[in-house]
Coordinates of N, CA and C in Angstrom, one line a residue:
X1 N 132.2 19.9 -76.0 CA 131.5 19.2 -74.9 C 130.1 18.7 -75.4
X2 N 129.5 19.5 -76.3 CA 128.2 19.1 -76.9 C 128.3 17.8 -77.7
X3 N 129.4 17.7 -78.5 CA 129.6 16.5 -79.3 C 129.8 15.2 -78.4
X4 N 130.5 15.4 -77.3 CA 130.7 14.3 -76.3 C 129.4 13.9 -75.7
X5 N 128.6 14.9 -75.4 CA 127.3 14.6 -74.8 C 126.4 13.9 -75.8
X6 N 126.4 14.3 -77.1 CA 125.6 13.6 -78.1 C 126.1 12.2 -78.3
X7 N 127.4 11.9 -78.3 CA 127.9 10.5 -78.4 C 127.5 9.7 -77.2
X8 N 127.6 10.3 -76.0 CA 127.1 9.6 -74.8 C 125.6 9.3 -74.9
X9 N 124.8 10.2 -75.3 CA 123.4 10.0 -75.5 C 123.1 8.9 -76.4
X10 N 123.8 8.9 -77.6 CA 123.5 7.8 -78.6 C 124.0 6.5 -78.0
X11 N 125.0 6.4 -77.3 CA 125.5 5.1 -76.7 C 124.4 4.7 -75.7
X12 N 123.9 5.6 -74.9 CA 122.8 5.2 -73.9 C 121.6 4.6 -74.7
X13 N 121.3 5.2 -75.8 CA 120.1 4.7 -76.5 C 120.4 3.4 -77.3
X14 N 121.6 3.3 -77.9 CA 121.9 2.1 -78.7 C 122.2 0.9 -77.9
X15 N 122.5 1.1 -76.6 CA 122.8 -0.1 -75.7 C 121.5 -0.7 -75.2
X16 N 120.4 -0.1 -75.4 CA 119.1 -0.6 -74.8 C 118.8 -2.0 -75.3
X17 N 118.9 -2.3 -76.6 CA 118.6 -3.6 -77.1 C 119.5 -4.7 -76.4
X18 N 120.7 -4.4 -76.2 CA 121.6 -5.4 -75.5 C 121.1 -5.6 -74.0
X19 N 120.7 -4.5 -73.4 CA 120.2 -4.6 -72.0 C 118.9 -5.4 -72.0
X20 N 118.1 -5.2 -72.9 CA 116.8 -5.9 -73.0 C 117.1 -7.4 -73.3
X21 N 118.1 -7.7 -74.1 CA 118.4 -9.1 -74.4 C 118.8 -9.8 -73.1
X22 N 119.6 -9.1 -72.2 CA 120.0 -9.7 -70.9 C 118.7 -9.9 -70.1
X23 N 117.8 -9.0 -70.1 CA 116.6 -9.2 -69.3 C 115.8 -10.4 -69.8
X24 N 115.7 -10.5 -71.2 CA 115.0 -11.6 -71.7 C 115.7 -12.9 -71.4
X25 N 117.0 -12.9 -71.4 CA 117.8 -14.1 -71.0 C 117.5 -14.5 -69.6
X26 N 117.4 -13.5 -68.7 CA 117.0 -13.7 -67.3 C 115.6 -14.3 -67.2
X27 N 114.7 -13.8 -68.0 CA 113.3 -14.3 -68.0 C 113.3 -15.7 -68.5
X28 N 114.1 -16.0 -69.5 CA 114.2 -17.4 -69.9 C 114.8 -18.3 -68.9
X29 N 115.7 -17.9 -68.1 CA 116.3 -18.7 -67.0 C 115.3 -18.9 -66.0
X30 N 114.5 -17.9 -65.6 CA 113.5 -18.0 -64.6 C 112.4 -19.0 -65.1
X31 N 112.1 -19.0 -66.4 CA 111.1 -19.9 -66.9 C 111.5 -21.3 -67.0
X32 N 112.8 -21.6 -67.2 CA 113.3 -22.9 -67.4 C 113.9 -23.6 -66.1
X33 N 114.2 -22.8 -65.1 CA 114.8 -23.3 -63.9 C 113.8 -23.1 -62.7
X34 N 114.3 -23.5 -61.5 CA 113.5 -23.2 -60.3 C 113.9 -21.9 -59.7
X35 N 114.6 -21.0 -60.4 CA 114.9 -19.7 -59.9 C 113.6 -18.8 -60.0
X36 N 113.5 -17.8 -59.2 CA 112.4 -16.9 -59.3 C 112.9 -15.5 -59.7
X37 N 112.0 -14.6 -60.0 CA 112.5 -13.3 -60.4 C 113.3 -12.6 -59.3
X38 N 112.9 -12.8 -58.1 CA 113.6 -12.2 -57.0 C 114.9 -12.9 -56.6
X39 N 115.0 -14.2 -56.8 CA 116.1 -15.0 -56.4 C 117.3 -15.0 -57.4
X40 N 117.0 -14.6 -58.6 CA 118.1 -14.5 -59.6 C 118.7 -13.1 -59.5
X41 N 119.8 -13.1 -58.7 CA 120.5 -11.8 -58.5 C 121.5 -11.6 -59.6
X42 N 122.1 -10.4 -59.6 CA 123.1 -10.1 -60.6 C 124.3 -11.1 -60.4
X43 N 124.8 -11.3 -59.2 CA 126.0 -12.1 -59.0 C 125.7 -13.6 -59.3
X44 N 124.4 -14.0 -59.0 CA 124.0 -15.4 -59.4 C 124.0 -15.6 -60.9
X45 N 123.5 -14.6 -61.6 CA 123.5 -14.7 -63.1 C 124.9 -14.7 -63.6
X46 N 125.8 -13.9 -63.1 CA 127.1 -13.8 -63.6 C 127.9 -15.1 -63.3
X47 N 127.7 -15.6 -62.1 CA 128.5 -16.8 -61.7 C 128.0 -18.0 -62.5
X48 N 126.7 -18.2 -62.7 CA 126.2 -19.4 -63.3 C 126.0 -19.3 -64.8
X49 N 125.7 -18.2 -65.4 CA 125.3 -18.1 -66.8 C 126.2 -17.2 -67.6
X50 N 127.0 -16.4 -67.0 CA 127.8 -15.4 -67.8 C 129.2 -15.3 -67.1
X51 N 129.8 -16.5 -66.9 CA 131.0 -16.6 -66.1 C 132.2 -15.9 -66.8
X52 N 132.1 -15.6 -68.0 CA 133.2 -14.9 -68.7 C 133.5 -13.5 -68.1
X53 N 132.5 -13.0 -67.5 CA 132.5 -11.6 -66.9 C 133.0 -11.7 -65.4
X54 N 133.1 -12.9 -64.8 CA 133.4 -13.0 -63.4 C 134.8 -12.5 -63.0
X55 N 135.8 -12.7 -63.8 CA 137.1 -12.1 -63.4 C 137.1 -10.5 -63.3
X56 N 136.2 -9.9 -64.1 CA 136.1 -8.5 -64.0 C 135.4 -8.1 -62.7
X57 N 134.5 -8.9 -62.2 CA 133.8 -8.6 -60.9 C 134.9 -8.8 -59.8
X58 N 135.7 -9.8 -59.9 CA 136.7 -9.9 -58.9 C 137.7 -8.8 -58.9
X59 N 138.0 -8.3 -60.1 CA 138.9 -7.1 -60.2 C 138.2 -5.9 -59.6
X60 N 136.9 -5.7 -59.8 CA 136.2 -4.6 -59.3 C 136.2 -4.5 -57.7
X61 N 136.2 -5.7 -57.1 CA 136.3 -5.8 -55.7 C 137.6 -5.3 -55.1
X62 N 138.6 -5.2 -55.9 CA 139.9 -4.7 -55.4 C 140.0 -3.2 -55.5
X63 N 139.1 -2.6 -56.3 CA 139.1 -1.1 -56.5 C 138.0 -0.4 -55.9
X64 N 136.8 -1.0 -55.8 CA 135.6 -0.2 -55.3 C 135.2 -0.7 -53.9
X65 N 134.3 0.1 -53.4 CA 133.8 -0.2 -52.0 C 133.0 -1.5 -52.0
X66 N 133.5 -2.5 -51.2 CA 132.9 -3.8 -51.3 C 131.5 -3.9 -50.8
X67 N 131.1 -3.1 -49.9 CA 129.7 -3.1 -49.4 C 128.8 -2.6 -50.6
X68 N 129.2 -1.6 -51.3 CA 128.4 -1.1 -52.4 C 128.3 -2.2 -53.5
X69 N 129.4 -2.8 -53.8 CA 129.3 -3.9 -54.9 C 128.5 -5.1 -54.4
X70 N 128.6 -5.4 -53.1 CA 127.7 -6.5 -52.6 C 126.2 -6.1 -52.7
X71 N 125.9 -4.9 -52.5 CA 124.5 -4.5 -52.6 C 124.1 -4.5 -54.1
X72 N 124.9 -3.9 -54.9 CA 124.6 -3.8 -56.3 C 124.4 -5.2 -57.0
X73 N 125.3 -6.1 -56.6 CA 125.3 -7.4 -57.2 C 124.2 -8.3 -56.6
X74 N 123.6 -7.9 -55.5 CA 122.6 -8.7 -54.9 C 121.2 -8.3 -55.3
X75 N 121.1 -7.3 -56.2 CA 119.8 -6.8 -56.7 C 119.3 -7.9 -57.7
X76 N 118.0 -8.1 -57.7 CA 117.4 -9.0 -58.7 C 117.7 -8.6 -60.1
X77 N 118.3 -9.5 -60.9 CA 118.8 -9.2 -62.2 C 117.8 -8.7 -63.2
X78 N 116.6 -9.3 -63.2 CA 115.6 -8.9 -64.2 C 115.0 -7.5 -63.9
X79 N 114.7 -7.2 -62.6 CA 114.2 -5.9 -62.2 C 115.3 -4.8 -62.4
X80 N 116.5 -5.1 -62.0 CA 117.6 -4.2 -62.1 C 117.9 -3.9 -63.6
X81 N 117.9 -4.9 -64.4 CA 118.1 -4.7 -65.8 C 117.1 -3.9 -66.5
X82 N 115.8 -4.1 -66.1 CA 114.7 -3.4 -66.7 C 114.8 -1.9 -66.4
X83 N 115.0 -1.6 -65.1 CA 115.1 -0.2 -64.7 C 116.3 0.5 -65.3
X84 N 117.4 -0.3 -65.4 CA 118.6 0.3 -66.0 C 118.4 0.6 -67.5
X85 N 117.7 -0.3 -68.2 CA 117.5 0.0 -69.6 C 116.5 1.2 -69.8
X86 N 115.5 1.3 -69.0 CA 114.6 2.4 -69.1 C 115.3 3.7 -68.7
X87 N 116.1 3.7 -67.7 CA 116.8 4.9 -67.2 C 117.8 5.4 -68.3
X88 N 118.6 4.4 -68.8 CA 119.6 4.9 -69.8 C 119.0 5.4 -71.1
X89 N 117.9 4.8 -71.5 CA 117.2 5.2 -72.7 C 116.6 6.6 -72.5
X90 N 115.9 6.8 -71.4 CA 115.4 8.1 -71.1 C 116.5 9.2 -70.9
X91 N 117.6 8.8 -70.3 CA 118.7 9.7 -70.1 C 119.3 10.1 -71.5
X92 N 119.4 9.2 -72.4 CA 119.9 9.4 -73.7 C 119.0 10.4 -74.5
X93 N 117.7 10.1 -74.4 CA 116.8 11.0 -75.1 C 116.8 12.4 -74.5
X94 N 116.9 12.5 -73.2 CA 116.9 13.8 -72.5 C 118.1 14.6 -72.9
X95 N 119.3 13.9 -72.9 CA 120.5 14.6 -73.3 C 120.4 15.1 -74.7
X96 N 119.9 14.3 -75.6 CA 119.8 14.7 -77.0 C 118.9 15.9 -77.1
X97 N 117.8 15.9 -76.3 CA 116.9 17.1 -76.4 C 117.5 18.3 -75.9
X98 N 118.4 18.2 -74.8 CA 119.0 19.4 -74.2 C 120.2 19.9 -75.1
X99 N 120.8 19.0 -75.9 CA 122.0 19.5 -76.7 C 121.6 20.0 -78.1
X100 N 120.3 19.9 -78.4 CA 119.9 20.4 -79.8 C 119.6 21.9 -79.7

Protein backbone atom coordinates (compact mmCIF):
# COMPACT_ATOMS: atom_id res chain seq x y z
CA UNK A 1 0.00 0.00 0.00
CA UNK A 2 2.88 2.33 0.79
CA UNK A 3 4.39 1.91 -2.68
CA UNK A 4 1.02 2.64 -4.31
CA UNK A 5 0.71 5.83 -2.26
CA UNK A 6 4.21 6.90 -3.24
CA UNK A 7 3.46 6.36 -6.93
CA UNK A 8 0.19 8.29 -6.55
CA UNK A 9 2.04 11.12 -4.78
CA UNK A 10 4.68 11.32 -7.51
CA UNK A 11 1.98 11.39 -10.18
CA UNK A 12 0.26 14.24 -8.34
CA UNK A 13 3.52 16.17 -8.28
CA UNK A 14 4.68 15.35 -11.82
CA UNK A 15 1.33 16.33 -13.41
CA UNK A 16 1.62 19.90 -12.05
CA UNK A 17 3.55 21.30 -15.06
CA UNK A 18 0.87 19.95 -17.41
CA UNK A 19 -1.86 21.55 -15.32
CA UNK A 20 0.02 24.84 -15.27
CA UNK A 21 0.44 24.63 -19.06
CA UNK A 22 -3.36 24.44 -19.41
CA UNK A 23 -3.73 27.43 -17.10
CA UNK A 24 -1.22 29.41 -19.17
CA UNK A 25 -3.07 28.34 -22.32
CA UNK A 26 -6.27 29.70 -20.78
CA UNK A 27 -4.54 32.96 -19.86
CA UNK A 28 -3.35 33.23 -23.46
CA UNK A 29 -6.89 32.70 -24.70
CA UNK A 30 -8.19 35.39 -22.36
CA UNK A 31 -5.44 37.74 -23.52
CA UNK A 32 -6.09 37.22 -27.23
CA UNK A 33 -9.90 36.97 -27.35
CA UNK A 34 -12.79 38.80 -25.79
CA UNK A 35 -13.24 36.06 -23.17
CA UNK A 36 -12.69 36.98 -19.55
CA UNK A 37 -11.23 34.92 -16.72
CA UNK A 38 -14.72 34.20 -15.39
CA UNK A 39 -16.41 33.59 -18.74
CA UNK A 40 -13.93 30.95 -19.97
CA UNK A 41 -15.49 27.90 -18.34
CA UNK A 42 -14.13 24.37 -18.52
CA UNK A 43 -16.78 23.27 -21.05
CA UNK A 44 -16.19 26.39 -23.16
CA UNK A 45 -12.46 25.65 -23.23
CA UNK A 46 -13.01 22.00 -24.15
CA UNK A 47 -15.60 22.76 -26.85
CA UNK A 48 -13.63 25.51 -28.57
CA UNK A 49 -9.95 24.85 -27.93
CA UNK A 50 -9.52 21.20 -26.88
CA UNK A 51 -12.26 19.44 -28.85
CA UNK A 52 -10.31 16.17 -28.94
CA UNK A 53 -11.45 15.64 -25.34
CA UNK A 54 -15.15 16.36 -26.03
CA UNK A 55 -16.21 12.73 -26.79
CA UNK A 56 -14.91 11.76 -23.35
CA UNK A 57 -17.09 14.47 -21.79
CA UNK A 58 -20.12 13.12 -23.63
CA UNK A 59 -19.28 9.61 -22.38
CA UNK A 60 -18.96 10.90 -18.81
CA UNK A 61 -22.50 12.28 -19.02
CA UNK A 62 -23.77 8.72 -19.53
CA UNK A 63 -22.07 7.44 -16.36
CA UNK A 64 -22.01 10.27 -13.81
CA UNK A 65 -24.49 12.56 -12.16
CA UNK A 66 -25.35 15.19 -14.78
CA UNK A 67 -25.94 18.03 -12.31
CA UNK A 68 -22.47 17.51 -10.81
CA UNK A 69 -20.82 17.46 -14.24
CA UNK A 70 -22.74 20.60 -15.25
CA UNK A 71 -21.45 22.35 -12.13
CA UNK A 72 -17.88 21.11 -12.55
CA UNK A 73 -17.69 22.04 -16.21
CA UNK A 74 -19.20 25.48 -15.60
CA UNK A 75 -16.36 26.52 -13.27
CA UNK A 76 -13.94 29.12 -14.65
CA UNK A 77 -11.11 27.20 -16.30
CA UNK A 78 -8.20 29.36 -15.13
CA UNK A 79 -9.28 29.55 -11.49
CA UNK A 80 -10.26 25.88 -11.36
CA UNK A 81 -6.99 24.78 -12.99
CA UNK A 82 -4.90 26.89 -10.62
CA UNK A 83 -6.58 25.50 -7.51
CA UNK A 84 -6.42 21.96 -8.90
CA UNK A 85 -2.69 22.27 -9.58
CA UNK A 86 -2.02 23.67 -6.10
CA UNK A 87 -4.14 21.02 -4.40
CA UNK A 88 -2.64 18.07 -6.27
CA UNK A 89 0.91 19.27 -5.64
CA UNK A 90 0.29 19.82 -1.94
CA UNK A 91 -1.48 16.46 -1.71
CA UNK A 92 1.47 14.75 -3.37
CA UNK A 93 3.99 16.32 -0.99
CA UNK A 94 1.77 15.53 2.02
CA UNK A 95 1.44 11.86 1.01
CA UNK A 96 5.20 11.60 0.47
CA UNK A 97 5.81 13.10 3.90
CA UNK A 98 3.39 10.66 5.55
CA UNK A 99 4.74 7.55 3.78
CA UNK A 100 8.40 8.10 4.69
